[in-house]
PDB file of C-alpha atoms in Angstrom:
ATOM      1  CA  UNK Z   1      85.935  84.824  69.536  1.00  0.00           C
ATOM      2  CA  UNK Z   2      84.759  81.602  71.669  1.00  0.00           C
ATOM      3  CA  UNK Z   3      84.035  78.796  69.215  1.00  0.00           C
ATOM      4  CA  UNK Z   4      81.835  77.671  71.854  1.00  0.00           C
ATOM      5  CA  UNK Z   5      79.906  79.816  72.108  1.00  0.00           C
ATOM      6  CA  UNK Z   6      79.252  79.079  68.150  1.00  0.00           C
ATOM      7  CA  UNK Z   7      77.340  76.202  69.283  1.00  0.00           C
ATOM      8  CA  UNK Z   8      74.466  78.390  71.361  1.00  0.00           C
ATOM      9  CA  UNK Z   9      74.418  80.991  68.367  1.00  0.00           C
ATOM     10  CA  UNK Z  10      73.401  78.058  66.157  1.00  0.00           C
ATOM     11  CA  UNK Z  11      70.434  76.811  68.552  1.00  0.00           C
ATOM     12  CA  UNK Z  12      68.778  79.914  67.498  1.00  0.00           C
ATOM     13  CA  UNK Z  13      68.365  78.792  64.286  1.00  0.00           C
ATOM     14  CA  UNK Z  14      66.610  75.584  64.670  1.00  0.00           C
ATOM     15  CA  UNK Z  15      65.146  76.270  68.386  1.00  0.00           C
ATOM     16  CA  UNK Z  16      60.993  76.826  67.863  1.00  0.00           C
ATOM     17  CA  UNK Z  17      60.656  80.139  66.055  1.00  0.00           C
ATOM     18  CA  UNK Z  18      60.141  83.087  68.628  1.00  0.00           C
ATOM     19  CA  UNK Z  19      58.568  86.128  67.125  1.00  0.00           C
ATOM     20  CA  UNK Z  20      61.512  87.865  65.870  1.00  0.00           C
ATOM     21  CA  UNK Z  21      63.334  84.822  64.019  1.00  0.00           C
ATOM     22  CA  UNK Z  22      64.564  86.945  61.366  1.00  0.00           C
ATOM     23  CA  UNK Z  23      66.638  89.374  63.280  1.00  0.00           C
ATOM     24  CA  UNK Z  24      67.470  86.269  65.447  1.00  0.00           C
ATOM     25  CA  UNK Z  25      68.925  84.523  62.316  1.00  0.00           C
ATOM     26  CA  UNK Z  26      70.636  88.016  61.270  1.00  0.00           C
ATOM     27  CA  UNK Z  27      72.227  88.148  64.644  1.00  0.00           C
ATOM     28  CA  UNK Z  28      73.255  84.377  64.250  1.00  0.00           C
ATOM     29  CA  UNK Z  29      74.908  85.052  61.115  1.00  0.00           C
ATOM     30  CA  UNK Z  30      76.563  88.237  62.257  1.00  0.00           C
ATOM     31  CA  UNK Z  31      78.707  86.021  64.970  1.00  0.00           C
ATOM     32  CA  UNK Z  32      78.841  83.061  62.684  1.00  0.00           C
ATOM     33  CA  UNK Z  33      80.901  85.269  59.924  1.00  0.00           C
ATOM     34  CA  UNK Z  34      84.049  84.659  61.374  1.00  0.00           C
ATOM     35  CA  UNK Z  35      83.577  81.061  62.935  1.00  0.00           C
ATOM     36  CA  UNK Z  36      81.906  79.243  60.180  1.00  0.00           C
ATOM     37  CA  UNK Z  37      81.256  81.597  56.936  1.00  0.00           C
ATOM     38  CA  UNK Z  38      79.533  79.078  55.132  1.00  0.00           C
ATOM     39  CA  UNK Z  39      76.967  78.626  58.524  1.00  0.00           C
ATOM     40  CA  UNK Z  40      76.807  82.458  58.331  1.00  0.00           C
ATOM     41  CA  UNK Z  41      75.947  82.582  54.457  1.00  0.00           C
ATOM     42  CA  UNK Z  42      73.109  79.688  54.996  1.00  0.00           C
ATOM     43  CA  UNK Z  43      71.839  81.544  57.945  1.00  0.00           C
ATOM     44  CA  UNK Z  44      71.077  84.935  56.380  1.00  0.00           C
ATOM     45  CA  UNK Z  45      69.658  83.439  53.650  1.00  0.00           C
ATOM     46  CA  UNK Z  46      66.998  81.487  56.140  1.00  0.00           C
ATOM     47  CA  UNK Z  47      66.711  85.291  57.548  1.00  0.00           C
ATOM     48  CA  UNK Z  48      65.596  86.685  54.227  1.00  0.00           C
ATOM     49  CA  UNK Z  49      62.951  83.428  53.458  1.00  0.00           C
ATOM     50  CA  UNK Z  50      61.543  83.844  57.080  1.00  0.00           C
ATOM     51  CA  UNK Z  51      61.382  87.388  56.835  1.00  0.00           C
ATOM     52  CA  UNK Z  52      58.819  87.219  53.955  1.00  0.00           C
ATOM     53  CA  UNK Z  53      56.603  85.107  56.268  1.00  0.00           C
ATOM     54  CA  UNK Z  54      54.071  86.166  58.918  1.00  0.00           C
ATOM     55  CA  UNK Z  55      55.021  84.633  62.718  1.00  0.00           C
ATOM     56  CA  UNK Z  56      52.221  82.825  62.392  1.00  0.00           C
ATOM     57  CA  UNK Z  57      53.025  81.522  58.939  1.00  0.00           C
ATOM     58  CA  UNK Z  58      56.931  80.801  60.103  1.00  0.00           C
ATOM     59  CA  UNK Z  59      55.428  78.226  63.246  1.00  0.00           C
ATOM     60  CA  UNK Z  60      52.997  76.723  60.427  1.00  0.00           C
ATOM     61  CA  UNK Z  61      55.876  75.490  58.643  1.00  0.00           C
ATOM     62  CA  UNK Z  62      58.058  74.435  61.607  1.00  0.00           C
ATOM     63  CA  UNK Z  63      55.592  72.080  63.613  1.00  0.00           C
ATOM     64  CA  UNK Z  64      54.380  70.751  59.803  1.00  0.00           C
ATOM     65  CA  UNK Z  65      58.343  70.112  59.155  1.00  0.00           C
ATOM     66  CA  UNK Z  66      59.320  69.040  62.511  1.00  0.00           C
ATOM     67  CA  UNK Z  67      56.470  68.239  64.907  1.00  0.00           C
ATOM     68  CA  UNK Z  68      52.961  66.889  63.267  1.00  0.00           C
ATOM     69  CA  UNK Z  69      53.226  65.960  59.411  1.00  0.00           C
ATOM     70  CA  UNK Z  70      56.820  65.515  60.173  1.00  0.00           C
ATOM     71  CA  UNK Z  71      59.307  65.235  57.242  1.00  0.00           C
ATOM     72  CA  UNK Z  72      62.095  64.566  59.597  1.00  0.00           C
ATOM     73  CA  UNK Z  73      62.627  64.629  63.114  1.00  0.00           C
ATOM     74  CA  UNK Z  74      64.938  66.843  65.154  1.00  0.00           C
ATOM     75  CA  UNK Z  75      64.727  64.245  67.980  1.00  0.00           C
ATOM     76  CA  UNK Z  76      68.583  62.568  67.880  1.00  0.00           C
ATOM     77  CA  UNK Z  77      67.334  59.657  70.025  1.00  0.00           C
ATOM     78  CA  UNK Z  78      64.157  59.567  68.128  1.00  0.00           C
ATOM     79  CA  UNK Z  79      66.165  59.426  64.262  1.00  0.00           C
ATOM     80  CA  UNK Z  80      68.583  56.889  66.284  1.00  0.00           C
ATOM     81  CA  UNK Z  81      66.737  54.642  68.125  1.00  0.00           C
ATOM     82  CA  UNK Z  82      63.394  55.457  68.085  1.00  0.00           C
ATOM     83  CA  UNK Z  83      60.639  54.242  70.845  1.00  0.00           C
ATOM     84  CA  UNK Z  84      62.849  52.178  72.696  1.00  0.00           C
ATOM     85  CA  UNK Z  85      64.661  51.793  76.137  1.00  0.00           C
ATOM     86  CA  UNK Z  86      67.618  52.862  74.323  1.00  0.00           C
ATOM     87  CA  UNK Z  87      66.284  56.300  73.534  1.00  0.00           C
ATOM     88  CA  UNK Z  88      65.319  56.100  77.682  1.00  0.00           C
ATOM     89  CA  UNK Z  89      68.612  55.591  78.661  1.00  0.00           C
ATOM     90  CA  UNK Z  90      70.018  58.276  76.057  1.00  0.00           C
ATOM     91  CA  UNK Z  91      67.653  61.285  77.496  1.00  0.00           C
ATOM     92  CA  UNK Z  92      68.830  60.194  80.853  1.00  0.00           C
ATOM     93  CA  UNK Z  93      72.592  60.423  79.956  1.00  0.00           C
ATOM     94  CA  UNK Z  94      71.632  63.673  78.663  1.00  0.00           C
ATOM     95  CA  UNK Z  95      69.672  65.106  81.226  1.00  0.00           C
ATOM     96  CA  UNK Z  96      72.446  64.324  83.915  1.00  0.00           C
ATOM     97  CA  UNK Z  97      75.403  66.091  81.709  1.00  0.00           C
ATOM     98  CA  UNK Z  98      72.527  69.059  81.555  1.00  0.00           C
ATOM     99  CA  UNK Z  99      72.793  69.172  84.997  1.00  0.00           C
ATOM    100  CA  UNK Z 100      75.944  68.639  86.334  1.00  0.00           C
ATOM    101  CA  UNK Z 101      77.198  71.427  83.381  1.00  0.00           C
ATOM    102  CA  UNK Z 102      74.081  73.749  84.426  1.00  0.00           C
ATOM    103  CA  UNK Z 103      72.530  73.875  81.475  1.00  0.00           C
ATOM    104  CA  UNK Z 104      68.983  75.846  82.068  1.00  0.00           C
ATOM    105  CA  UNK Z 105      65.820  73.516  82.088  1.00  0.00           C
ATOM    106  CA  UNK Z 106      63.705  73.637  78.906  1.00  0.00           C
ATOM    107  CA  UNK Z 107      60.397  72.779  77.527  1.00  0.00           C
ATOM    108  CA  UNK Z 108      62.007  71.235  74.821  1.00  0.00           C
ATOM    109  CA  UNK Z 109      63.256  67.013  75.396  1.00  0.00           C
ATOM    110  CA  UNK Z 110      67.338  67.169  76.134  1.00  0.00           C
ATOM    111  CA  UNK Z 111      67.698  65.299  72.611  1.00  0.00           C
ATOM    112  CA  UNK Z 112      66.195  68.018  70.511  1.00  0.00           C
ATOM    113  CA  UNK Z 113      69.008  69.400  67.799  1.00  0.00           C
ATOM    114  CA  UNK Z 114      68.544  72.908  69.158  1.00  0.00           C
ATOM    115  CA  UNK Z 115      69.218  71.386  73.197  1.00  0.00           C
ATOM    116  CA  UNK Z 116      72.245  68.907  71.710  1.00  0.00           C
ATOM    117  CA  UNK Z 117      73.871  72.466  70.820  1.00  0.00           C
ATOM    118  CA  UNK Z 118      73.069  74.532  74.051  1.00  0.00           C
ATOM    119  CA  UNK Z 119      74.620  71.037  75.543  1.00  0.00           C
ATOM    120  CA  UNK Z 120      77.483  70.408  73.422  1.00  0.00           C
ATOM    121  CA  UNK Z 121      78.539  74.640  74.183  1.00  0.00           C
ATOM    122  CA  UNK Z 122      79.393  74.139  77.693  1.00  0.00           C
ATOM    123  CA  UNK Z 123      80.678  70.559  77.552  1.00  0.00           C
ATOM    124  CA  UNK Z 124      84.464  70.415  77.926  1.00  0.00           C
ATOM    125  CA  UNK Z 125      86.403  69.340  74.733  1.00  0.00           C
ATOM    126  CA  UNK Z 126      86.915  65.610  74.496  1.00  0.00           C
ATOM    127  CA  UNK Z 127      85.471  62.032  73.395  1.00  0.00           C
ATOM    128  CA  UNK Z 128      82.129  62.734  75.349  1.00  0.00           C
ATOM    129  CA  UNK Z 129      81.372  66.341  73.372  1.00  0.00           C
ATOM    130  CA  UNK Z 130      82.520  65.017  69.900  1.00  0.00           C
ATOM    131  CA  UNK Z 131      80.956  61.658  70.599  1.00  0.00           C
ATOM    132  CA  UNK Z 132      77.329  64.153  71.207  1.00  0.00           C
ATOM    133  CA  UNK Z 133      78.038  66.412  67.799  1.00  0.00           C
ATOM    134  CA  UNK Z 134      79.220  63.490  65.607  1.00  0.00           C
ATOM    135  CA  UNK Z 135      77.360  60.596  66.296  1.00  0.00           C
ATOM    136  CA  UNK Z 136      74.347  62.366  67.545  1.00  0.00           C
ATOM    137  CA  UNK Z 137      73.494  65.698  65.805  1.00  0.00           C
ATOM    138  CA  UNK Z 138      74.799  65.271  62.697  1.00  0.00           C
ATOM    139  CA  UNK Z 139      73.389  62.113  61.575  1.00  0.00           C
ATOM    140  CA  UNK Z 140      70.109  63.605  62.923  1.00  0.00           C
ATOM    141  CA  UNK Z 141      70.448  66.521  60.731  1.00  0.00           C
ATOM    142  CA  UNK Z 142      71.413  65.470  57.613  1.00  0.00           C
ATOM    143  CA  UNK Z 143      68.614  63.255  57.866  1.00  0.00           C
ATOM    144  CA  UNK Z 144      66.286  65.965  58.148  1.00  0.00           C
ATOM    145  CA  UNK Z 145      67.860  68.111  55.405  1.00  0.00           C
ATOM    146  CA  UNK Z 146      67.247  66.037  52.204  1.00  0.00           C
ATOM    147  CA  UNK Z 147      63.629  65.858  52.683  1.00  0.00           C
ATOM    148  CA  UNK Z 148      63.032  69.458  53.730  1.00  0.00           C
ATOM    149  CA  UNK Z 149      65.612  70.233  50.258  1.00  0.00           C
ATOM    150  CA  UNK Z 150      63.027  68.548  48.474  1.00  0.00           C
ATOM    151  CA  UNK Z 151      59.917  70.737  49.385  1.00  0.00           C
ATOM    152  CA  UNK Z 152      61.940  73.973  49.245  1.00  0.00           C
ATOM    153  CA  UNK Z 153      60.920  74.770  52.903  1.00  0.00           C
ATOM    154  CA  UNK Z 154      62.366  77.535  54.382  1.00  0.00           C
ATOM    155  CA  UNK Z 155      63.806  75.848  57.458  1.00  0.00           C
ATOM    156  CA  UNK Z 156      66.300  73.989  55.225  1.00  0.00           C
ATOM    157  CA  UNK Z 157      68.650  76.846  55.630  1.00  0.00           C
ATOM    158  CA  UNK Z 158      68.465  76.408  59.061  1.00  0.00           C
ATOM    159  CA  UNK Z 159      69.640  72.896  59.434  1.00  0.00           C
ATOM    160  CA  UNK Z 160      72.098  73.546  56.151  1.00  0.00           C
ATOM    161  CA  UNK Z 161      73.493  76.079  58.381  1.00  0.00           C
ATOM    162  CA  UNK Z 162      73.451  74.395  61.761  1.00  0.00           C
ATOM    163  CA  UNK Z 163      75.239  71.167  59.792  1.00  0.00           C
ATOM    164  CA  UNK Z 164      77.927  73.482  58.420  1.00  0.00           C
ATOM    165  CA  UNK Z 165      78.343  75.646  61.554  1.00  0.00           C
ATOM    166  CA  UNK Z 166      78.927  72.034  63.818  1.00  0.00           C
ATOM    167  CA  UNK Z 167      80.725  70.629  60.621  1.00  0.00           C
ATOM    168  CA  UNK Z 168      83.594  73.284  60.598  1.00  0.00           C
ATOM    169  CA  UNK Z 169      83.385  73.344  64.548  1.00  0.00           C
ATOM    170  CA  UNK Z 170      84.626  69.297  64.685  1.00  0.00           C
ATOM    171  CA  UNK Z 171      86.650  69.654  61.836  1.00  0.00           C
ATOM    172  CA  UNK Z 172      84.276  66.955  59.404  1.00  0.00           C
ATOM    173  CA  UNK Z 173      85.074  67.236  56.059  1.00  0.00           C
ATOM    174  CA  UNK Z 174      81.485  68.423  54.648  1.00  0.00           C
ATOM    175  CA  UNK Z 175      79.378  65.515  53.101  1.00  0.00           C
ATOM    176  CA  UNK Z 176      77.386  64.998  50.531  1.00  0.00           C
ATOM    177  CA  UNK Z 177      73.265  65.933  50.809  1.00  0.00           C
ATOM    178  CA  UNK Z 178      71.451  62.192  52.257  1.00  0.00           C
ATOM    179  CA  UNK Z 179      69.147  61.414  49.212  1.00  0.00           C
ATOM    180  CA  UNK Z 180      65.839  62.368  50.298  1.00  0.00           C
ATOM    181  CA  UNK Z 181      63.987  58.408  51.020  1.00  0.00           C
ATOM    182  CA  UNK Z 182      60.430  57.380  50.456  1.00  0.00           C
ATOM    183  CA  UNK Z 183      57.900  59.416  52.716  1.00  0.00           C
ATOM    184  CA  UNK Z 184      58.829  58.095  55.820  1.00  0.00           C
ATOM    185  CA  UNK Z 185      58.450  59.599  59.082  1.00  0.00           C
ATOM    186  CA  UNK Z 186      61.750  59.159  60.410  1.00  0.00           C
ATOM    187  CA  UNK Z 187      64.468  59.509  57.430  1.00  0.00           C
ATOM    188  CA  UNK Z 188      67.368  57.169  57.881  1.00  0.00           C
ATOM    189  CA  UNK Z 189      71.177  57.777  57.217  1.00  0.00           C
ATOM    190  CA  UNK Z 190      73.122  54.737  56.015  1.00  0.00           C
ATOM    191  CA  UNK Z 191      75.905  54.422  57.772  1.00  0.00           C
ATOM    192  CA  UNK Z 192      77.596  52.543  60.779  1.00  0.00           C
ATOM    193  CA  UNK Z 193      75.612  54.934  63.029  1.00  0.00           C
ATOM    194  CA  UNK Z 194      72.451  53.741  62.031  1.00  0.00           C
ATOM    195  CA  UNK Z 195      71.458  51.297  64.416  1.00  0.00           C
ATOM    196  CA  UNK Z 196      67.979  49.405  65.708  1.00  0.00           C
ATOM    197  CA  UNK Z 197      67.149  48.755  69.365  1.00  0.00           C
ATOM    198  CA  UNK Z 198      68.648  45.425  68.957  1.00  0.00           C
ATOM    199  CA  UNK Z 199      71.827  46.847  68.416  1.00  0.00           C
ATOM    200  CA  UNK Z 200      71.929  49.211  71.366  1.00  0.00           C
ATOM    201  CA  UNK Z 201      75.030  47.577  72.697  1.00  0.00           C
ATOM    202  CA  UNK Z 202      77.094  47.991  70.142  1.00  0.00           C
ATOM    203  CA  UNK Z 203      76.393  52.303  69.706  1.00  0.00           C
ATOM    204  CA  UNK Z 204      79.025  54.842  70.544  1.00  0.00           C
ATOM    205  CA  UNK Z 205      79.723  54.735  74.589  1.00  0.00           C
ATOM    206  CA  UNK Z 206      78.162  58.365  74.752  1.00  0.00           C
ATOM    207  CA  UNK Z 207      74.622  56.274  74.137  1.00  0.00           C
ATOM    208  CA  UNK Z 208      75.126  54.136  77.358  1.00  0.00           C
ATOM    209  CA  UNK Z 209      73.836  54.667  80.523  1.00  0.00           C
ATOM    210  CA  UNK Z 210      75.471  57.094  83.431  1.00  0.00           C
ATOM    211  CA  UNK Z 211      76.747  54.830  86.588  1.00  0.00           C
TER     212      UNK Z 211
END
């Protein structure tokens, strides 16, 4: 099987729910078996939460999680730099690797977890894609995890299962759940990735600017 194309089945699970998530997820888990059992495990275990739940009921809880109320953001330039030129420069970076890979437009921004995967699938393997998946997505996701953990919401299995599934991908050893912080909009992960705009220059050389 491509490993690859592990990294597009796992988009599914964290992309905006269309109306038949569930089977979505059950599909997702059906590849991820073999890849990354511990992605596939988390996966059809979101299946059977969101399959309990109305369509309607199953966007309520992403945009409250993820988009309005927001207990963490799926943003990667957002959770790393946030309102800043930096994040600028990072969405451009990504937007030209979209396109000279052709990666198909979307409605979502190019930093968006779900996007960083669909990226990340058709990047070639080197410092640029494991720069993208270890510096970028993962930090993002843990971040949102703890909080969502806390409130038992059913997307947690998502990102558990995206985190996992990208986690046995790179090779990272798995780490321990973030502790959930105060009620913060953006969650932080201590670390040496965390970084403010001030410290732009000093950030992975994925985060700079194309020539």
């Amino acid at each position: 099987m491509n490993k690859e194309t592990t990294l597009a089945v796992l988009a599914h699970l964290i992309e905006y729910p269309p109306p038949r998530l569930a089977d979505q997820a059950r599909a997702a888990a059906d590849w991820l078996d073999v890849q990354a059992p511990e992605a596939a495990m988390l996966a059809r275990r979101f299946a059977g939460e969101i399959a309990r739940l109305s369509p309607g009921a199953v966007e309520e809880a992403y945009t409250a999680a993820f988009d309005f109320a927001s207990v963490g953001t799926l943003y990667s330039g957002e959770h790393l730099f946030g309102a800043s030129e930096a994040r600028a420069s990072f969405l451009s970076r990504l937007n030209v690797l979209r396109r000279d890979h052709g990666v198909a437009p979307s409605a979502e921004l190019p930093d968006h977890v779900a996007e960083l995967l669909r990226l990340a699938a058709v990047l070639p393997a080197g410092d640029e894609r494991d720069e993208l998946l270890r510096d970028a997505l993962l930090p993002t996701a843990r971040a949102a995890l703890a909080p969502l953990r806390q409130a038992s919401h059913p997307c947690a299995d998502a990102v558990a299962a995206v985190i996992a599934g990208v986690e046995s991908f790179c090779g990272v050893v798995a780490q321990a759940d973030v502790p959930a912080p105060a009620p913060a909009r953006l969650p932080v992960v201590n670390g040496p990735l965390d970084c403010d705009p001030g410290a732009v220059a000093e950030a992975p050389d994925f985060f700079a600017p194309s020539p």
